[in-house]
Amino acid sequence: NAGVMQNPRHLVRRRGQEARLRCSPMKGHSHVYWYRQLPEEGLKFMVYLQKENIIDESGMPKERFSAEFPKEGPSILRIQQVVRGDSAAYFCASSPRQGALGNYGYTFGSGTRLTVV
Amino acid sequence: DQQVKQNSPSLSVQEGRISILNCDYTNSMFDYFLWYKKYPAEGPTFLISISSIKDKNEDGRFTVFLNKSAKHLSLHIVPSQPGDSAVYFCAASEDQAGTALIFGKGTTLSVSS
């Protein structure tokens, strides 16, 4: 049973380009969460999605960032017109029911390290 | 404004001794606390959690203590092993499901043999 799969592991983009980060949840998990970790910081919640629905996007920057979790396929975090400050590790997590509690925490993927040059 | 604080960036202990990692929080609405462990180039892995209605939870070598009046929790690892060397994150949740966790900055634990 594969864990949460994120790709690519490393992504380099020039300023102004678009970054697309993909996350395939664990089998049987229909709840997906995206977190961002800036250098020397803890993880910060960005967005919570269920299939075809954004449930909580309170942590998403208002501009340039969007997320989706289609009926088929992985969840996608899209960052348009990237800037140097977007350089970070982006982690996806999944769970079989809503939230970390009672689910023994989320299961996190290994992350995508985005570098904007 | 950091709601979850891990004031020690690093901790070094010898194999076999106790490791104590500390975490303070400011939001009295936090209902649930979790500890995660993270190795380089990997995602965080859930370790142990505690509800605000308890003051202690044990799982093998790991024990978490919660002091609500002081808004403080700690993770004890006994005995410490070299494989425990990692970054440890404290996280908290104020919603009943733990949908959006609030993480501290982490403490890097080094266990020497």
PDB file of C-alpha atoms in Angstrom:
ATOM      1  CA  ASN A   1       0.000   0.000   0.000  1.00  0.00           C
ATOM      2  CA  ALA A   2       1.858   3.037  -1.261  1.00  0.00           C
ATOM      3  CA  GLY A   3       1.966   6.099   0.930  1.00  0.00           C
ATOM      4  CA  VAL A   4       1.149   9.637  -0.103  1.00  0.00           C
ATOM      5  CA  MET A   5       2.976  10.275  -3.364  1.00  0.00           C
ATOM      6  CA  GLN A   6       4.158  13.736  -4.268  1.00  0.00           C
ATOM      7  CA  ASN A   7       5.869  14.737  -7.462  1.00  0.00           C
ATOM      8  CA  PRO A   8       8.095  16.139  -8.494  1.00  0.00           C
ATOM      9  CA  ARG A   9      10.421  15.873  -5.492  1.00  0.00           C
ATOM     10  CA  HIS A  10      12.341  18.917  -6.642  1.00  0.00           C
ATOM     11  CA  LEU A  11      11.125  21.683  -8.902  1.00  0.00           C
ATOM     12  CA  VAL A  12      13.073  24.679 -10.154  1.00  0.00           C
ATOM     13  CA  ARG A  13      11.203  27.561 -11.725  1.00  0.00           C
ATOM     14  CA  ARG A  14      12.253  30.990 -12.935  1.00  0.00           C
ATOM     15  CA  ARG A  15      10.454  34.002 -11.582  1.00  0.00           C
ATOM     16  CA  GLY A  16       7.173  34.508 -13.411  1.00  0.00           C
ATOM     17  CA  GLN A  17       6.705  30.863 -14.409  1.00  0.00           C
ATOM     18  CA  GLU A  18       4.006  28.539 -13.160  1.00  0.00           C
ATOM     19  CA  ALA A  19       4.595  25.693 -10.713  1.00  0.00           C
ATOM     20  CA  ARG A  20       2.329  22.657 -10.555  1.00  0.00           C
ATOM     21  CA  LEU A  21       2.711  20.299  -7.619  1.00  0.00           C
ATOM     22  CA  ARG A  22       0.938  16.951  -7.599  1.00  0.00           C
ATOM     23  CA  CYS A  23      -0.232  14.801  -4.736  1.00  0.00           C
ATOM     24  CA  SER A  24      -1.746  11.320  -4.893  1.00  0.00           C
ATOM     25  CA  PRO A  25      -3.313  10.397  -1.545  1.00  0.00           C
ATOM     26  CA  MET A  26      -3.079   6.979   0.034  1.00  0.00           C
ATOM     27  CA  LYS A  27      -5.510   4.409  -1.274  1.00  0.00           C
ATOM     28  CA  GLY A  28      -8.856   4.855   0.439  1.00  0.00           C
ATOM     29  CA  HIS A  29      -8.101   8.414   1.548  1.00  0.00           C
ATOM     30  CA  SER A  30     -10.443  11.069   0.195  1.00  0.00           C
ATOM     31  CA  HIS A  31      -9.253  14.008   2.311  1.00  0.00           C
ATOM     32  CA  VAL A  32      -6.196  15.987   1.216  1.00  0.00           C
ATOM     33  CA  TYR A  33      -4.329  18.809   2.953  1.00  0.00           C
ATOM     34  CA  TRP A  34      -1.531  21.040   1.687  1.00  0.00           C
ATOM     35  CA  TYR A  35       1.086  22.619   3.958  1.00  0.00           C
ATOM     36  CA  ARG A  36       4.033  24.850   3.207  1.00  0.00           C
ATOM     37  CA  GLN A  37       7.312  24.955   5.109  1.00  0.00           C
ATOM     38  CA  LEU A  38       9.456  28.017   4.593  1.00  0.00           C
ATOM     39  CA  PRO A  39      13.147  27.776   5.551  1.00  0.00           C
ATOM     40  CA  GLU A  40      13.656  27.613   9.329  1.00  0.00           C
ATOM     41  CA  GLU A  41       9.900  27.587   9.916  1.00  0.00           C
ATOM     42  CA  GLY A  42       7.247  25.088  10.893  1.00  0.00           C
ATOM     43  CA  LEU A  43       4.649  23.772   8.513  1.00  0.00           C
ATOM     44  CA  LYS A  44       1.801  26.154   7.761  1.00  0.00           C
ATOM     45  CA  PHE A  45      -1.640  24.980   6.692  1.00  0.00           C
ATOM     46  CA  MET A  46      -2.739  26.115   3.265  1.00  0.00           C
ATOM     47  CA  VAL A  47      -5.828  24.243   2.118  1.00  0.00           C
ATOM     48  CA  TYR A  48      -8.061  21.239   2.815  1.00  0.00           C
ATOM     49  CA  LEU A  49      -9.865  19.479  -0.017  1.00  0.00           C
ATOM     50  CA  GLN A  50     -12.164  16.572  -0.544  1.00  0.00           C
ATOM     51  CA  LYS A  51     -12.898  15.119  -3.955  1.00  0.00           C
ATOM     52  CA  GLU A  52     -14.028  17.986  -6.220  1.00  0.00           C
ATOM     53  CA  ASN A  53     -14.469  20.359  -3.269  1.00  0.00           C
ATOM     54  CA  ILE A  54     -12.339  22.928  -1.484  1.00  0.00           C
ATOM     55  CA  ILE A  55     -13.428  22.745   2.155  1.00  0.00           C
ATOM     56  CA  ASP A  56     -11.044  25.172   3.862  1.00  0.00           C
ATOM     57  CA  GLU A  57      -8.646  27.476   2.055  1.00  0.00           C
ATOM     58  CA  SER A  58      -8.050  29.842   4.956  1.00  0.00           C
ATOM     59  CA  GLY A  59      -4.268  29.428   4.682  1.00  0.00           C
ATOM     60  CA  MET A  60      -3.967  30.041   0.969  1.00  0.00           C
ATOM     61  CA  PRO A  61      -2.430  33.307  -0.223  1.00  0.00           C
ATOM     62  CA  LYS A  62      -5.125  35.385  -1.863  1.00  0.00           C
ATOM     63  CA  GLU A  63      -3.404  35.646  -5.210  1.00  0.00           C
ATOM     64  CA  ARG A  64      -1.501  33.309  -7.528  1.00  0.00           C
ATOM     65  CA  PHE A  65      -2.223  30.137  -5.531  1.00  0.00           C
ATOM     66  CA  SER A  66      -4.958  27.633  -6.317  1.00  0.00           C
ATOM     67  CA  ALA A  67      -5.679  24.007  -5.489  1.00  0.00           C
ATOM     68  CA  GLU A  68      -7.919  21.309  -6.846  1.00  0.00           C
ATOM     69  CA  PHE A  69      -8.712  17.672  -6.158  1.00  0.00           C
ATOM     70  CA  PRO A  70     -10.603  16.332  -9.162  1.00  0.00           C
ATOM     71  CA  LYS A  71     -12.816  13.284  -9.220  1.00  0.00           C
ATOM     72  CA  GLU A  72     -10.082  11.397 -11.026  1.00  0.00           C
ATOM     73  CA  GLY A  73      -6.391  11.946 -10.597  1.00  0.00           C
ATOM     74  CA  PRO A  74      -4.140  13.630  -8.082  1.00  0.00           C
ATOM     75  CA  SER A  75      -4.629  16.834  -6.160  1.00  0.00           C
ATOM     76  CA  ILE A  76      -2.827  19.769  -7.755  1.00  0.00           C
ATOM     77  CA  LEU A  77      -1.395  22.851  -6.074  1.00  0.00           C
ATOM     78  CA  ARG A  78      -0.769  25.534  -8.670  1.00  0.00           C
ATOM     79  CA  ILE A  79       1.325  28.630  -8.153  1.00  0.00           C
ATOM     80  CA  GLN A  80       1.186  31.173 -10.938  1.00  0.00           C
ATOM     81  CA  GLN A  81       3.868  33.777 -11.633  1.00  0.00           C
ATOM     82  CA  VAL A  82       6.189  32.412  -8.960  1.00  0.00           C
ATOM     83  CA  VAL A  83       8.386  34.755  -6.935  1.00  0.00           C
ATOM     84  CA  ARG A  84      11.500  34.021  -4.866  1.00  0.00           C
ATOM     85  CA  GLY A  85       9.439  34.056  -1.679  1.00  0.00           C
ATOM     86  CA  ASP A  86       7.525  31.002  -2.916  1.00  0.00           C
ATOM     87  CA  SER A  87      10.680  28.897  -2.503  1.00  0.00           C
ATOM     88  CA  ALA A  88       9.748  26.351   0.141  1.00  0.00           C
ATOM     89  CA  ALA A  89       8.920  22.722   0.787  1.00  0.00           C
ATOM     90  CA  TYR A  90       5.308  21.916   0.023  1.00  0.00           C
ATOM     91  CA  PHE A  91       3.840  18.924   1.822  1.00  0.00           C
ATOM     92  CA  CYS A  92       0.653  17.116   1.061  1.00  0.00           C
ATOM     93  CA  ALA A  93      -1.128  14.897   3.572  1.00  0.00           C
ATOM     94  CA  SER A  94      -4.145  12.634   3.348  1.00  0.00           C
ATOM     95  CA  SER A  95      -6.564  10.932   5.710  1.00  0.00           C
ATOM     96  CA  PRO A  96      -9.502   8.537   5.427  1.00  0.00           C
ATOM     97  CA  ARG A  97     -11.797  10.855   7.387  1.00  0.00           C
ATOM     98  CA  GLN A  98     -11.746  14.578   8.058  1.00  0.00           C
ATOM     99  CA  GLY A  99      -8.816  15.830  10.065  1.00  0.00           C
ATOM    100  CA  ALA A 100      -5.849  14.446  11.931  1.00  0.00           C
ATOM    101  CA  LEU A 101      -7.662  13.507  15.122  1.00  0.00           C
ATOM    102  CA  GLY A 102      -8.794   9.934  15.357  1.00  0.00           C
ATOM    103  CA  ASN A 103      -6.802   9.179  12.249  1.00  0.00           C
ATOM    104  CA  TYR A 104      -3.500   8.837  14.072  1.00  0.00           C
ATOM    105  CA  GLY A 105      -2.460  12.095  12.505  1.00  0.00           C
ATOM    106  CA  TYR A 106      -2.337  12.724   8.824  1.00  0.00           C
ATOM    107  CA  THR A 107      -0.091  10.707   6.558  1.00  0.00           C
ATOM    108  CA  PHE A 108       2.300  13.123   4.925  1.00  0.00           C
ATOM    109  CA  GLY A 109       4.089  12.763   1.635  1.00  0.00           C
ATOM    110  CA  SER A 110       7.809  13.453   1.273  1.00  0.00           C
ATOM    111  CA  GLY A 111       7.174  16.908  -0.125  1.00  0.00           C
ATOM    112  CA  THR A 112       8.087  18.937  -3.180  1.00  0.00           C
ATOM    113  CA  ARG A 113      10.962  21.336  -2.791  1.00  0.00           C
ATOM    114  CA  LEU A 114      10.309  24.362  -4.954  1.00  0.00           C
ATOM    115  CA  THR A 115      13.180  26.661  -5.788  1.00  0.00           C
ATOM    116  CA  VAL A 116      12.496  29.901  -7.619  1.00  0.00           C
ATOM    117  CA  VAL A 117      15.524  31.385  -9.353  1.00  0.00           C
TER     118      VAL A 117
ATOM    119  CA  ASP B   1       2.311  35.840  15.991  1.00  0.00           C
ATOM    120  CA  GLN B   2       3.359  32.300  16.835  1.00  0.00           C
ATOM    121  CA  GLN B   3       0.663  30.348  18.602  1.00  0.00           C
ATOM    122  CA  VAL B   4       2.848  27.256  19.057  1.00  0.00           C
ATOM    123  CA  LYS B   5       6.407  27.809  20.201  1.00  0.00           C
ATOM    124  CA  GLN B   6       9.316  25.437  20.449  1.00  0.00           C
ATOM    125  CA  ASN B   7      11.952  27.621  22.016  1.00  0.00           C
ATOM    126  CA  SER B   8      14.844  25.171  21.810  1.00  0.00           C
ATOM    127  CA  PRO B   9      16.042  24.822  18.222  1.00  0.00           C
ATOM    128  CA  SER B  10      18.234  21.872  19.141  1.00  0.00           C
ATOM    129  CA  LEU B  11      18.868  19.272  21.827  1.00  0.00           C
ATOM    130  CA  SER B  12      21.702  16.779  22.232  1.00  0.00           C
ATOM    131  CA  VAL B  13      21.483  13.712  24.458  1.00  0.00           C
ATOM    132  CA  GLN B  14      23.395  10.487  24.910  1.00  0.00           C
ATOM    133  CA  GLU B  15      21.995   7.144  23.923  1.00  0.00           C
ATOM    134  CA  GLY B  16      20.022   5.574  26.744  1.00  0.00           C
ATOM    135  CA  ARG B  17      19.260   8.858  28.490  1.00  0.00           C
ATOM    136  CA  ILE B  18      15.983  10.748  28.523  1.00  0.00           C
ATOM    137  CA  SER B  19      15.158  13.337  25.847  1.00  0.00           C
ATOM    138  CA  ILE B  20      12.707  16.064  26.837  1.00  0.00           C
ATOM    139  CA  LEU B  21      11.318  18.287  24.121  1.00  0.00           C
ATOM    140  CA  ASN B  22       9.224  21.263  25.125  1.00  0.00           C
ATOM    141  CA  CYS B  23       6.395  23.179  23.513  1.00  0.00           C
ATOM    142  CA  ASP B  24       4.433  26.231  24.657  1.00  0.00           C
ATOM    143  CA  TYR B  25       1.227  27.587  23.217  1.00  0.00           C
ATOM    144  CA  THR B  26      -0.740  30.778  23.547  1.00  0.00           C
ATOM    145  CA  ASN B  27      -4.223  29.870  22.297  1.00  0.00           C
ATOM    146  CA  SER B  28      -6.415  28.543  25.112  1.00  0.00           C
ATOM    147  CA  MET B  29      -8.877  27.242  22.495  1.00  0.00           C
ATOM    148  CA  PHE B  30      -6.491  24.491  21.428  1.00  0.00           C
ATOM    149  CA  ASP B  31      -8.174  21.178  22.082  1.00  0.00           C
ATOM    150  CA  TYR B  32      -5.690  18.634  20.864  1.00  0.00           C
ATOM    151  CA  PHE B  33      -1.946  18.387  20.530  1.00  0.00           C
ATOM    152  CA  LEU B  34       0.224  16.187  18.369  1.00  0.00           C
ATOM    153  CA  TRP B  35       3.920  15.461  17.998  1.00  0.00           C
ATOM    154  CA  TYR B  36       5.485  14.678  14.651  1.00  0.00           C
ATOM    155  CA  LYS B  37       8.964  13.459  13.822  1.00  0.00           C
ATOM    156  CA  LYS B  38      10.708  14.402  10.598  1.00  0.00           C
ATOM    157  CA  TYR B  39      13.834  13.049   8.944  1.00  0.00           C
ATOM    158  CA  PRO B  40      15.626  15.077   6.250  1.00  0.00           C
ATOM    159  CA  ALA B  41      13.993  14.903   2.819  1.00  0.00           C
ATOM    160  CA  GLU B  42      10.945  13.110   4.230  1.00  0.00           C
ATOM    161  CA  GLY B  43       7.531  14.204   5.347  1.00  0.00           C
ATOM    162  CA  PRO B  44       6.566  14.429   9.018  1.00  0.00           C
ATOM    163  CA  THR B  45       5.493  11.188  10.697  1.00  0.00           C
ATOM    164  CA  PHE B  46       2.896  11.148  13.459  1.00  0.00           C
ATOM    165  CA  LEU B  47       4.282  10.110  16.847  1.00  0.00           C
ATOM    166  CA  ILE B  48       1.793  10.675  19.624  1.00  0.00           C
ATOM    167  CA  SER B  49      -1.099  12.944  20.545  1.00  0.00           C
ATOM    168  CA  ILE B  50      -2.969  14.140  23.592  1.00  0.00           C
ATOM    169  CA  SER B  51      -6.408  15.589  24.165  1.00  0.00           C
ATOM    170  CA  SER B  52      -6.813  18.658  26.352  1.00  0.00           C
ATOM    171  CA  ILE B  53      -8.887  16.635  28.810  1.00  0.00           C
ATOM    172  CA  LYS B  54      -5.854  14.498  29.676  1.00  0.00           C
ATOM    173  CA  ASP B  55      -2.532  15.370  31.226  1.00  0.00           C
ATOM    174  CA  LYS B  56      -0.502  12.379  30.058  1.00  0.00           C
ATOM    175  CA  ASN B  57      -0.407   9.908  27.227  1.00  0.00           C
ATOM    176  CA  GLU B  58       2.085   7.078  26.782  1.00  0.00           C
ATOM    177  CA  ASP B  59       3.058   4.989  23.794  1.00  0.00           C
ATOM    178  CA  GLY B  60       6.084   2.789  24.300  1.00  0.00           C
ATOM    179  CA  ARG B  61       9.171   4.937  24.763  1.00  0.00           C
ATOM    180  CA  PHE B  62       7.214   8.139  24.110  1.00  0.00           C
ATOM    181  CA  THR B  63       5.204  10.042  26.702  1.00  0.00           C
ATOM    182  CA  VAL B  64       3.531  13.399  26.245  1.00  0.00           C
ATOM    183  CA  PHE B  65       2.635  15.559  29.240  1.00  0.00           C
ATOM    184  CA  LEU B  66       0.191  18.449  29.084  1.00  0.00           C
ATOM    185  CA  ASN B  67      -0.027  21.278  31.600  1.00  0.00           C
ATOM    186  CA  LYS B  68      -3.036  23.329  30.562  1.00  0.00           C
ATOM    187  CA  SER B  69      -2.666  25.994  33.228  1.00  0.00           C
ATOM    188  CA  ALA B  70       0.870  26.704  32.026  1.00  0.00           C
ATOM    189  CA  LYS B  71      -0.043  26.168  28.365  1.00  0.00           C
ATOM    190  CA  HIS B  72       2.888  23.829  28.106  1.00  0.00           C
ATOM    191  CA  LEU B  73       3.471  20.336  26.823  1.00  0.00           C
ATOM    192  CA  SER B  74       6.498  18.140  26.652  1.00  0.00           C
ATOM    193  CA  LEU B  75       7.548  14.968  24.876  1.00  0.00           C
ATOM    194  CA  HIS B  76       9.694  12.508  26.797  1.00  0.00           C
ATOM    195  CA  ILE B  77      11.656   9.807  24.994  1.00  0.00           C
ATOM    196  CA  VAL B  78      13.077   7.093  27.247  1.00  0.00           C
ATOM    197  CA  PRO B  79      15.503   5.572  26.521  1.00  0.00           C
ATOM    198  CA  SER B  80      16.770   7.698  23.648  1.00  0.00           C
ATOM    199  CA  GLN B  81      18.231   5.861  20.657  1.00  0.00           C
ATOM    200  CA  PRO B  82      20.413   7.124  17.783  1.00  0.00           C
ATOM    201  CA  GLY B  83      17.505   6.462  15.393  1.00  0.00           C
ATOM    202  CA  ASP B  84      15.509   9.082  17.286  1.00  0.00           C
ATOM    203  CA  SER B  85      17.758  11.784  15.837  1.00  0.00           C
ATOM    204  CA  ALA B  86      15.364  13.928  13.817  1.00  0.00           C
ATOM    205  CA  VAL B  87      13.391  17.170  13.907  1.00  0.00           C
ATOM    206  CA  TYR B  88      10.403  17.048  16.256  1.00  0.00           C
ATOM    207  CA  PHE B  89       7.400  19.266  15.647  1.00  0.00           C
ATOM    208  CA  CYS B  90       4.711  20.100  18.130  1.00  0.00           C
ATOM    209  CA  ALA B  91       1.298  20.802  16.556  1.00  0.00           C
ATOM    210  CA  ALA B  92      -2.053  21.928  17.891  1.00  0.00           C
ATOM    211  CA  SER B  93      -5.635  21.994  16.722  1.00  0.00           C
ATOM    212  CA  GLU B  94      -8.581  24.112  17.809  1.00  0.00           C
ATOM    213  CA  ASP B  95     -11.183  22.426  15.676  1.00  0.00           C
ATOM    214  CA  GLN B  96     -12.672  19.134  16.750  1.00  0.00           C
ATOM    215  CA  ALA B  97     -11.424  17.215  13.754  1.00  0.00           C
ATOM    216  CA  GLY B  98      -7.915  18.596  13.544  1.00  0.00           C
ATOM    217  CA  THR B  99      -8.367  19.752   9.994  1.00  0.00           C
ATOM    218  CA  ALA B 100      -5.839  22.587  10.102  1.00  0.00           C
ATOM    219  CA  LEU B 101      -2.901  21.935  12.384  1.00  0.00           C
ATOM    220  CA  ILE B 102      -0.719  24.734  13.720  1.00  0.00           C
ATOM    221  CA  PHE B 103       2.916  23.701  13.935  1.00  0.00           C
ATOM    222  CA  GLY B 104       5.850  24.960  15.950  1.00  0.00           C
ATOM    223  CA  LYS B 105       9.207  25.552  14.274  1.00  0.00           C
ATOM    224  CA  GLY B 106      10.639  22.276  15.458  1.00  0.00           C
ATOM    225  CA  THR B 107      13.464  21.042  17.668  1.00  0.00           C
ATOM    226  CA  THR B 108      16.363  19.076  16.198  1.00  0.00           C
ATOM    227  CA  LEU B 109      17.227  16.152  18.462  1.00  0.00           C
ATOM    228  CA  SER B 110      20.644  14.522  18.178  1.00  0.00           C
ATOM    229  CA  VAL B 111      21.209  11.285  20.044  1.00  0.00           C
ATOM    230  CA  SER B 112      24.825  10.191  20.237  1.00  0.00           C
ATOM    231  CA  SER B 113      25.965   6.636  20.859  1.00  0.00           C
TER     232      SER B 113
END
